[in-house]
PDB file of C-alpha atoms in Angstrom:
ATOM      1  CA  UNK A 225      16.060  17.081  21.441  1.00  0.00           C
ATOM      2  CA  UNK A 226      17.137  15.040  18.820  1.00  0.00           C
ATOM      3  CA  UNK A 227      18.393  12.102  21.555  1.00  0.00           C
ATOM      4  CA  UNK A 228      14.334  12.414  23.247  1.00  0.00           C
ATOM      5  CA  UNK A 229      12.373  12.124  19.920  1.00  0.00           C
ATOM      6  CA  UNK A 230      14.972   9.033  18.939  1.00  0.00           C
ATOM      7  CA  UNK A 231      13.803   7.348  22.360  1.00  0.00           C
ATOM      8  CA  UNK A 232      10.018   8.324  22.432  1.00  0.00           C
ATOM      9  CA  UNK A 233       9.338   7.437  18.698  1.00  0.00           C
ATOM     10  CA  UNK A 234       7.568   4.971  17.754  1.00  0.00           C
ATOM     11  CA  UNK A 235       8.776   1.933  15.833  1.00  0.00           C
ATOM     12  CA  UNK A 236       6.262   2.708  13.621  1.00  0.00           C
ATOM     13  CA  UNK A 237       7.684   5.517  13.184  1.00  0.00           C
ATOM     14  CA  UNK A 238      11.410   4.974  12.860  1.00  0.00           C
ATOM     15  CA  UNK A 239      11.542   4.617   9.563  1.00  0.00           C
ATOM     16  CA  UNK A 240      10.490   8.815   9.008  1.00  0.00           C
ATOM     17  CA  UNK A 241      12.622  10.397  10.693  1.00  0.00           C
ATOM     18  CA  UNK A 242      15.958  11.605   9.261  1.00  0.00           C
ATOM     19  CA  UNK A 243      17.746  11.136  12.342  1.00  0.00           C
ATOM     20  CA  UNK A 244      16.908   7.614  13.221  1.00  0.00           C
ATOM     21  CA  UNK A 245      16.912   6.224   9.488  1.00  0.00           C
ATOM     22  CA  UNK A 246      19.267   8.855   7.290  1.00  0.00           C
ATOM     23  CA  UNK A 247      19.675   6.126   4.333  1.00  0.00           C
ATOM     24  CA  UNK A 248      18.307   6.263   1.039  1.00  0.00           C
ATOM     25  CA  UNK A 249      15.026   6.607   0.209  1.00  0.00           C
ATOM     26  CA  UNK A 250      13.302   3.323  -1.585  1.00  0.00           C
ATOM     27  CA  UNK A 251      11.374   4.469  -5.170  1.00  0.00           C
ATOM     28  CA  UNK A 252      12.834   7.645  -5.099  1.00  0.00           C
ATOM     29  CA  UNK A 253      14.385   8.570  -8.495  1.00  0.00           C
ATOM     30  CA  UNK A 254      12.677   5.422  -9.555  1.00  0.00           C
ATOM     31  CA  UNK A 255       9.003   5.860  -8.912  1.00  0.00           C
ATOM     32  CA  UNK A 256       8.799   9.335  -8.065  1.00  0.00           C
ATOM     33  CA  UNK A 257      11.449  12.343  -8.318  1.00  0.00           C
ATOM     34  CA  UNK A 258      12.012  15.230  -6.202  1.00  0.00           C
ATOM     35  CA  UNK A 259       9.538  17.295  -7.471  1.00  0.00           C
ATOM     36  CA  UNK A 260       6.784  14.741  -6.455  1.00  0.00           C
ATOM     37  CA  UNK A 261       5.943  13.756  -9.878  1.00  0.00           C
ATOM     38  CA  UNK A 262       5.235  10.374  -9.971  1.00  0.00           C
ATOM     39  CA  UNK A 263       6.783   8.226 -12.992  1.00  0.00           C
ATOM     40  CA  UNK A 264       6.401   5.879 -15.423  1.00  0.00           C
ATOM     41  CA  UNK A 265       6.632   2.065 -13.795  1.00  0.00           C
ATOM     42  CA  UNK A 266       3.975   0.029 -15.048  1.00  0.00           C
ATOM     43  CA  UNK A 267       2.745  -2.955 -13.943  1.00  0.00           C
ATOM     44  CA  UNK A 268      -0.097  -4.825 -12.404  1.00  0.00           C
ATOM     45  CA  UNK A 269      -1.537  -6.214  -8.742  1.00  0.00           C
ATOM     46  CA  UNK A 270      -4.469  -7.379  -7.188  1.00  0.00           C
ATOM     47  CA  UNK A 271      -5.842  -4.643  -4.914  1.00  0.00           C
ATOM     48  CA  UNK A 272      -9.208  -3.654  -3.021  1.00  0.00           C
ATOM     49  CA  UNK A 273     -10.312  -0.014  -3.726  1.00  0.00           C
ATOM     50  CA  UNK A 274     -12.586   1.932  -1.380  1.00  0.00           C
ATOM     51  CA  UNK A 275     -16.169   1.211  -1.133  1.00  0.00           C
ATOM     52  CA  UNK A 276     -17.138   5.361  -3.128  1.00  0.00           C
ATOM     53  CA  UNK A 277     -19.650   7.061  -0.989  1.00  0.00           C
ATOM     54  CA  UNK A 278     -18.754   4.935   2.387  1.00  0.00           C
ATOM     55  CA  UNK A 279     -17.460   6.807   5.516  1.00  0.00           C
ATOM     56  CA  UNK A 280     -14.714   4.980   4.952  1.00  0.00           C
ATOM     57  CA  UNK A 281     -13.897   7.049   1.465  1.00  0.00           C
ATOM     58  CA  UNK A 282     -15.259   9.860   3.791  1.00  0.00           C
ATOM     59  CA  UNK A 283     -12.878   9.844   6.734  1.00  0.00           C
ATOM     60  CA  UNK A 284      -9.887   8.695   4.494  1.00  0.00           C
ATOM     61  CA  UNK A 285      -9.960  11.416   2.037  1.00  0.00           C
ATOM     62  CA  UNK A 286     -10.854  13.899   5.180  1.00  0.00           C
ATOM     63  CA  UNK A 287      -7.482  12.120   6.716  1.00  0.00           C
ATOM     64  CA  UNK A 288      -5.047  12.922   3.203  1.00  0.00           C
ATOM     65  CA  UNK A 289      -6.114  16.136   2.823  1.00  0.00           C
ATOM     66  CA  UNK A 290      -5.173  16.825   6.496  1.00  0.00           C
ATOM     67  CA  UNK A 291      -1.942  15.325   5.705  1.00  0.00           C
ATOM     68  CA  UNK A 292      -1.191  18.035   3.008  1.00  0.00           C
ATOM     69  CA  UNK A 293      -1.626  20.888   5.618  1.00  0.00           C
ATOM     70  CA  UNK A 294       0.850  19.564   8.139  1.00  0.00           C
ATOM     71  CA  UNK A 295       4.572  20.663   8.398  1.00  0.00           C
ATOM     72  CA  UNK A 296       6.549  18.646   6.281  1.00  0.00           C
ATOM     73  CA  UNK A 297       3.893  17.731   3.495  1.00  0.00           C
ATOM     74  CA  UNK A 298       5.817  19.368   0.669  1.00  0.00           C
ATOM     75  CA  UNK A 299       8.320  16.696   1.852  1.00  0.00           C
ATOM     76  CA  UNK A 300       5.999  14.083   0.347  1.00  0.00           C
ATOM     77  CA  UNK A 301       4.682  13.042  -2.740  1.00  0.00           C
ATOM     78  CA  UNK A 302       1.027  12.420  -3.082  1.00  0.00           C
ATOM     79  CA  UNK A 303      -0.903  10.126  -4.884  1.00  0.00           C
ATOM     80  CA  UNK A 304      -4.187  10.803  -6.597  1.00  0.00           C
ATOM     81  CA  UNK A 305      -6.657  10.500  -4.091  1.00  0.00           C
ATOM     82  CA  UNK A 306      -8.413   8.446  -6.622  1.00  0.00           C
ATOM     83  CA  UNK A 307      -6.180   5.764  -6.139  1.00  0.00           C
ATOM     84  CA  UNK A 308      -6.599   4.699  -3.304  1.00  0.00           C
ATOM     85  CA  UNK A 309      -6.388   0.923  -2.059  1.00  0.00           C
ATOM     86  CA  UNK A 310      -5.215  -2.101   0.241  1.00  0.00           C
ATOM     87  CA  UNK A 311      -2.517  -4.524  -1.972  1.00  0.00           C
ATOM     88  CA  UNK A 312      -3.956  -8.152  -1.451  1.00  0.00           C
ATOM     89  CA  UNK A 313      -1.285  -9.213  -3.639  1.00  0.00           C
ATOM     90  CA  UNK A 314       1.442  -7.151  -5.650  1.00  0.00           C
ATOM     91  CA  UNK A 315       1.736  -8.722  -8.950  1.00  0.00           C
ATOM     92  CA  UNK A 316       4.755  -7.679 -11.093  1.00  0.00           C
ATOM     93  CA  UNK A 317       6.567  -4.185 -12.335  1.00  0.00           C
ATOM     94  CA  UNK A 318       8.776  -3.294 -15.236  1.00  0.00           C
ATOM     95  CA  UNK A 319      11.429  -1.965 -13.031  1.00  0.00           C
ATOM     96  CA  UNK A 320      11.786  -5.386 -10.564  1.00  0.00           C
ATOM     97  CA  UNK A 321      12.590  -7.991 -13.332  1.00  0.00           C
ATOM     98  CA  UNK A 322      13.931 -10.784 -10.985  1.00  0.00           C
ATOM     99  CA  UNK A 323      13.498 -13.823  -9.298  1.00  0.00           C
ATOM    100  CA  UNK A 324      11.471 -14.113  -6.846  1.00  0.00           C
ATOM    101  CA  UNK A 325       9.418 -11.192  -7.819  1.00  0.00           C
ATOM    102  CA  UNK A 326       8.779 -12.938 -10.958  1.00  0.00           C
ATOM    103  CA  UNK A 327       7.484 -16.309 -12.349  1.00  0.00           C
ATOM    104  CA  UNK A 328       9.782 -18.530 -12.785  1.00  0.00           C
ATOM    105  CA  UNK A 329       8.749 -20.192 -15.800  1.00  0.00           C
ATOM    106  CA  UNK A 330       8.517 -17.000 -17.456  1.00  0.00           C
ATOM    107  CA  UNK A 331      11.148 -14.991 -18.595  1.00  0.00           C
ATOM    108  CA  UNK A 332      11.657 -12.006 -16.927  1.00  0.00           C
ATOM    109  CA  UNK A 333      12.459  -9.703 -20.057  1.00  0.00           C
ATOM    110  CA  UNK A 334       8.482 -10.496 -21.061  1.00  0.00           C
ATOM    111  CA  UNK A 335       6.615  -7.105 -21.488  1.00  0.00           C
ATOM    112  CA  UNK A 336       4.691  -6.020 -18.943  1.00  0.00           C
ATOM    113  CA  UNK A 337       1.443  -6.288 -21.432  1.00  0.00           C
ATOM    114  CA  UNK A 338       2.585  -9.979 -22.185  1.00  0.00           C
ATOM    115  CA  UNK A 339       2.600 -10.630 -18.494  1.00  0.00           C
ATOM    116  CA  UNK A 340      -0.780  -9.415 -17.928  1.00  0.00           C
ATOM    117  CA  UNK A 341      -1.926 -11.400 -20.235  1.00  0.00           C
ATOM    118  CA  UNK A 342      -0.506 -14.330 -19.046  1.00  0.00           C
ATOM    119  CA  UNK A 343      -1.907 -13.490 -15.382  1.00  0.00           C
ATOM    120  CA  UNK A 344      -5.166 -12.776 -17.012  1.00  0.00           C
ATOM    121  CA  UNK A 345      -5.652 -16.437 -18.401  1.00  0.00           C
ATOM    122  CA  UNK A 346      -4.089 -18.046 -14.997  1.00  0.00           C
ATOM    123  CA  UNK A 347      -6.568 -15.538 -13.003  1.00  0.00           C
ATOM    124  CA  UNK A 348      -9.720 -17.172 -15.371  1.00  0.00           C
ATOM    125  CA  UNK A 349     -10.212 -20.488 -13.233  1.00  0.00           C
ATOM    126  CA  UNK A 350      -8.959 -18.571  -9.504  1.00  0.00           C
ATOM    127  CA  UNK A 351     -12.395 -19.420  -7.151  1.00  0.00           C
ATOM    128  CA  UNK A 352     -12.329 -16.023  -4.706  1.00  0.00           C
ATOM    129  CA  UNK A 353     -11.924 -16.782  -1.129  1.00  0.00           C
ATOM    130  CA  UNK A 354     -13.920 -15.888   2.077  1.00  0.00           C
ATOM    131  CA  UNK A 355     -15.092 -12.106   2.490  1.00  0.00           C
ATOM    132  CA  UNK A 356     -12.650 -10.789   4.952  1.00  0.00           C
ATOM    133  CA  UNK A 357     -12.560  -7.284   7.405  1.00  0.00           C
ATOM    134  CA  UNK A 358      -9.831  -4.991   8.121  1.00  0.00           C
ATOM    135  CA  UNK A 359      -8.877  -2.187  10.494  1.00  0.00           C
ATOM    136  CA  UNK A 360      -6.639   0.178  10.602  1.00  0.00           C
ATOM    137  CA  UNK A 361      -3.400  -0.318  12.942  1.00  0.00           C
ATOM    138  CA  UNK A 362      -1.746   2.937  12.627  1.00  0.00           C
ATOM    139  CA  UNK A 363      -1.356   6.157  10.712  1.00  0.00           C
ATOM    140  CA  UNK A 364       2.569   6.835   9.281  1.00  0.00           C
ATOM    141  CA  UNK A 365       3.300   9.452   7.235  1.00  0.00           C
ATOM    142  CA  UNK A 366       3.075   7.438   4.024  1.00  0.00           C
ATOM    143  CA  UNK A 367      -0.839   6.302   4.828  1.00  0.00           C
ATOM    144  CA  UNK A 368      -2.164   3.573   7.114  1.00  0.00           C
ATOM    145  CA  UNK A 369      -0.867   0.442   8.048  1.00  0.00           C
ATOM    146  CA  UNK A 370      -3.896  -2.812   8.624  1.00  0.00           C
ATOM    147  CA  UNK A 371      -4.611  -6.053   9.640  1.00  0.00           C
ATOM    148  CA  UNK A 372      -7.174  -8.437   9.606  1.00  0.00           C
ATOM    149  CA  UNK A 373      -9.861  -7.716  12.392  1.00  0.00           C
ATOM    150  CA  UNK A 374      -9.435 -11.381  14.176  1.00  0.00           C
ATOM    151  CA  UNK A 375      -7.623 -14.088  13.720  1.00  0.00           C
ATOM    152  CA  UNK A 376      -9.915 -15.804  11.212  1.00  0.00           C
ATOM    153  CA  UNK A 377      -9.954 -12.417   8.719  1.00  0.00           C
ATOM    154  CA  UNK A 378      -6.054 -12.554   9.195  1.00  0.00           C
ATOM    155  CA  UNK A 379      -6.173 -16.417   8.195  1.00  0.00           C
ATOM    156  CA  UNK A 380      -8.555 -15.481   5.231  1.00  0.00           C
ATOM    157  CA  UNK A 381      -6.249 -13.153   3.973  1.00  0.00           C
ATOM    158  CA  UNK A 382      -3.475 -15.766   4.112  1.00  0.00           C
ATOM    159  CA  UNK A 383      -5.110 -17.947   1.990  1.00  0.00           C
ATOM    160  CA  UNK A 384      -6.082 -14.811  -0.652  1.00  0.00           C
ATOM    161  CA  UNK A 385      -2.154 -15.018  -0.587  1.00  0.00           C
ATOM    162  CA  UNK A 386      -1.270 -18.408  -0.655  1.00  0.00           C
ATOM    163  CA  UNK A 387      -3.607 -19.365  -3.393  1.00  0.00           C
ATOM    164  CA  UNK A 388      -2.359 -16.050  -5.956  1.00  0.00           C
ATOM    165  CA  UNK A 389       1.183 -16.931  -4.847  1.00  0.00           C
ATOM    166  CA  UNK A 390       0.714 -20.352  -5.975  1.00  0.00           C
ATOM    167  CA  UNK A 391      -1.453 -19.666  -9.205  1.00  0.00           C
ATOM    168  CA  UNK A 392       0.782 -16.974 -10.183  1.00  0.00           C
ATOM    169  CA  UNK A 393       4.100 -18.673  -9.374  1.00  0.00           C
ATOM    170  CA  UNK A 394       6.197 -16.594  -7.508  1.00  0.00           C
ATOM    171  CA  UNK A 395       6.630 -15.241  -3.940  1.00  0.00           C
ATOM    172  CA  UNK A 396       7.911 -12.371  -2.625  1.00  0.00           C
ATOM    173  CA  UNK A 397      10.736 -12.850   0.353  1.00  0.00           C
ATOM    174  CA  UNK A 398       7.733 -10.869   2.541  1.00  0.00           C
ATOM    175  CA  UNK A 399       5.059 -12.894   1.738  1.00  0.00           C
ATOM    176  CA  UNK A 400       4.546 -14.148   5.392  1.00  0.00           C
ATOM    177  CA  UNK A 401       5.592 -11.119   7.057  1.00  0.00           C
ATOM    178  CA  UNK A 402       3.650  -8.456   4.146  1.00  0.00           C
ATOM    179  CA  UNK A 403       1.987  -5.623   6.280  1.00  0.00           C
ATOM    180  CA  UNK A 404      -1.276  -4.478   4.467  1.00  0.00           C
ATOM    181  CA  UNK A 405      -1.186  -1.098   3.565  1.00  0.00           C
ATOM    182  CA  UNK A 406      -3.185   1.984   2.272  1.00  0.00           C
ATOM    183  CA  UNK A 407      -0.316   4.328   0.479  1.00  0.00           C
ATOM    184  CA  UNK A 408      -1.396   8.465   0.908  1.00  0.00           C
ATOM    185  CA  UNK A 409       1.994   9.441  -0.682  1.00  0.00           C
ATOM    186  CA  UNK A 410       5.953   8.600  -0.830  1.00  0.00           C
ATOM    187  CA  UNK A 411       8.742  10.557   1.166  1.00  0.00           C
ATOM    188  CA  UNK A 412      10.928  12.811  -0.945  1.00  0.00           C
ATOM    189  CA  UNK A 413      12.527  13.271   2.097  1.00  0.00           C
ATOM    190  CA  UNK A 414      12.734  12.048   5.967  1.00  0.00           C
ATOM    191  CA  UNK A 415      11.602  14.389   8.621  1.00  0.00           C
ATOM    192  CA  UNK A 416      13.459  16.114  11.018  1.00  0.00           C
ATOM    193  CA  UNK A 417      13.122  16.217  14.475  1.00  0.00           C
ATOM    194  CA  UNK A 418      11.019  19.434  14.943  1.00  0.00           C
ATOM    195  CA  UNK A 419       8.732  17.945  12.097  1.00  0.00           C
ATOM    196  CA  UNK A 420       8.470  14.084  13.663  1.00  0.00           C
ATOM    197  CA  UNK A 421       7.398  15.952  16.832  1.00  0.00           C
ATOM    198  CA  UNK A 422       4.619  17.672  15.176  1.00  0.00           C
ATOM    199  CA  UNK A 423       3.836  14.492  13.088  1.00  0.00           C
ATOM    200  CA  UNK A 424       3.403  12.139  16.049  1.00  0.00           C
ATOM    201  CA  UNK A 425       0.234  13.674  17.783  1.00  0.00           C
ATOM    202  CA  UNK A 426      -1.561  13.924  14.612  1.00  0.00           C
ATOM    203  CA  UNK A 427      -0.919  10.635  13.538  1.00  0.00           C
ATOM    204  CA  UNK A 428      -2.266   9.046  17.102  1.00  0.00           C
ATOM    205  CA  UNK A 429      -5.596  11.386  16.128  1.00  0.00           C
ATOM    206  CA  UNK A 430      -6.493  10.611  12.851  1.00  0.00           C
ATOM    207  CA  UNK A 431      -5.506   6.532  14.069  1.00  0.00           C
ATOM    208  CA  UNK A 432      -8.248   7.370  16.746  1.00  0.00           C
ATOM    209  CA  UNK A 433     -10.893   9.364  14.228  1.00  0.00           C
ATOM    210  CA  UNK A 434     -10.491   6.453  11.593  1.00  0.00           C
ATOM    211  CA  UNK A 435     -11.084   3.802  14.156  1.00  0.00           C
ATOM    212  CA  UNK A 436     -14.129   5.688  15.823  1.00  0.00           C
ATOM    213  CA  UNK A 437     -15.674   6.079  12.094  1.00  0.00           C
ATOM    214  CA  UNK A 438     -14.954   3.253  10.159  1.00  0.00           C
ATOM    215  CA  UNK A 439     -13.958   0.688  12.940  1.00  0.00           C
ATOM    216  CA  UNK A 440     -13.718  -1.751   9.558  1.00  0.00           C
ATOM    217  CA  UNK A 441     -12.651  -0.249   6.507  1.00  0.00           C
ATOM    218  CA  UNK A 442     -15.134  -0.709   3.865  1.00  0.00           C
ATOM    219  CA  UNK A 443     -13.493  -2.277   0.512  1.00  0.00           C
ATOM    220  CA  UNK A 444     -14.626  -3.033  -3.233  1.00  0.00           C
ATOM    221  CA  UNK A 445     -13.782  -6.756  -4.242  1.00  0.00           C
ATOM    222  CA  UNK A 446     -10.065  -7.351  -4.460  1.00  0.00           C
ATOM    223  CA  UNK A 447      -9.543  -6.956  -8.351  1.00  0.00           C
ATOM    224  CA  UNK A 448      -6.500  -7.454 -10.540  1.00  0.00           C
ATOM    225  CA  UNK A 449      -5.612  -4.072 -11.907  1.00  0.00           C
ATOM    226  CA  UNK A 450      -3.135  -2.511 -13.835  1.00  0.00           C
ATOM    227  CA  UNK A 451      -1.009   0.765 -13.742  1.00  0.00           C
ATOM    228  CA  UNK A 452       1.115   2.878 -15.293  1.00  0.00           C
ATOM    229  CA  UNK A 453       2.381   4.653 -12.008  1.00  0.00           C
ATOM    230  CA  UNK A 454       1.075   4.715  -8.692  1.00  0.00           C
ATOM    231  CA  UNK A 455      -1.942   7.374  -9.389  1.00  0.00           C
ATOM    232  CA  UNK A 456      -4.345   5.014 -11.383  1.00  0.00           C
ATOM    233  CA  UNK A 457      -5.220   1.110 -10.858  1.00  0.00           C
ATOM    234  CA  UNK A 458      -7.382  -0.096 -13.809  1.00  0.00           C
ATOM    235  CA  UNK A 459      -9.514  -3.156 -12.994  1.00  0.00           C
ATOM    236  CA  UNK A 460      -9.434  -5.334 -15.340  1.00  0.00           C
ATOM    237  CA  UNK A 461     -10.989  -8.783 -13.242  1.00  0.00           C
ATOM    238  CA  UNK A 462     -12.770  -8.877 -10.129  1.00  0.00           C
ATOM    239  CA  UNK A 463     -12.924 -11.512  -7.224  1.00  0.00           C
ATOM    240  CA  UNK A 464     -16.469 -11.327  -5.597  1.00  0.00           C
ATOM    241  CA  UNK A 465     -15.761 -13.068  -2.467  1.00  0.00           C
ATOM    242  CA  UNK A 466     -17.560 -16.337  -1.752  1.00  0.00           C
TER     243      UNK A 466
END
C-alpha cells in the first residue's frame, strides 16, 4: 500500500505524507508545539485578508471547518479562522534574524517594534501597484496554494514584489520561485498512508467547490500588518491598488 500511495501522490502532495517526506517538521517547536498551540514569534508582512461577507470568506471558512472533521485533523494545528490571508510579501520575524531575510543596512538584533517602524516610514512614499486576481491551484493539507489568474495578474504580482523587495531591502532566496499561499493550519505531524488516501479525494473536491464558487478569490487591499503569532494580522497601512 504504502509503495501505491508513494507512486499515485501528488507532488503537491509529497510533502504530507510521512512515508514520502519522514524529516522534520519546519515551525514546529518554534511556531507551534505539539499540542497545537501556536506561539509567540512576532513580526510583520504585507498580506491581503478576505473580502468579510464574500463567497469567497463563505466557501473558505465552509472548506477549514471541513478540514477539522477529516481523519488526521488532530494532526494539525489550526489557525484562527480570523486570520486568514494571501502573503504578498513576508516582511521580517524575531526568530529569522539573518541575512537575506533581513535588511542589510539594519542590524539584525533591532527589535521587532524598531523594525516596524522603520518599514512604516519606508512604506510612507510606496505608490500601490495594479489591482491583480487570483485563483486557487490546489488544496494541501496546510490550506490552498494560488497564482495569478493570467499572465498579466502573475506579472502584477511580480512587480508588488519587486518594488517591496527593493524599498524594504532585502530578498528572500524564494523570491522568484514564492508560491502564494492561504495557510488553514501547520502539521504537528505527517500523515500516514491510510490517512493521505483519505486526504487526497477531499482535497481534489473542495479544489473543485472553491473554483466553481469563487473562480477568483475575493481579497481586501494588500496591507502591512503585524503579529504576534500566526492567529492575528493587525493592519497597520493599506495599499489601495491603482
Amino acid at each position: 500500500m504504502a509503495v501505491s500511495l508513494k507512486q499515485s501522490l501528488p507532488s503537491h502532495l509529497l510533502f504530507a505524507s510521512s512515508s514520502h517526506n519522514p524529516g522534520a517538521i519546519p515551525h514546529l517547536g518554534q511556531r507551534y508545539d505539539t499540542s497545537g498551540r501556536f506561539l509567540t514569534e512576532r513580526g510583520n508582512t504585507v498580506v491581503c485578508h478576505l473580502a468579510e461577507g464574500s463567497e469567497t470568506a463563505a466557501v473558505l471558512l465552509e472548506a477549514r471547518a471541513r478540514y477539522m472533521t477529516m481523519p488526521g485533523a488532530d494532526k494539525l494545528a489550526f489557525t484562527a479562522a480570523s486570520s486568514l490571508h494571501m502573503t504578498l510579501f513576508q516582511g521580517i520575524i524575531e526568530t529569522r534574524r539573518a541575512l537575506p531575510y533581513w535588511p542589510e543596512d539594519v542590524p539584525v538584533e533591532t527589535p521587532v517594534d524598531d523594525m516596524t517602524a522603520i518599514f512604516l516610514d519606508r512604506l510612507a512614499g510606496f505608490e500601490p501597484g495594479e489591482a491583480f486576481a487570483v485563483e486557487v491551484m490546489h488544496a494541501t493539507p496546510l490550506g490552498l496554494t494560488l497564482r495569478g489568474v493570467s499572465d498579466r495578474d502573475r506579472s502584477i504580482l511580480k512587480d508588488w514584489r519587486d518594488r517591496l523587495a527593493d524599498l524594504l531591502g532585502y530578498r528572500h532566496p524564494d523570491h522568484e520561485t514564492y508560491s502564494f499561499h492561504i495557510t488553514f493550519a501547520y502539521m504537528i505531524e505527517r500523515f500516514d498512508d491510510a490517512t493521505m488516501a483519505a486526504w487526497v479525494p477531499f482535497l481534489q473536491e473542495v479544489t473543485e467547490e472553491i473554483r466553481r464558487r469563487a473562480p477568483v478569490l475575493e481579497l481586501r487591499a494588500p496591507a502591512f500588518c503585524v503579529f504576534d503569532d500566526m492567529n492575528h494580522f493587525e493592519e497597520l497601512m493599506v495599499f489601495d491598488p491603482a
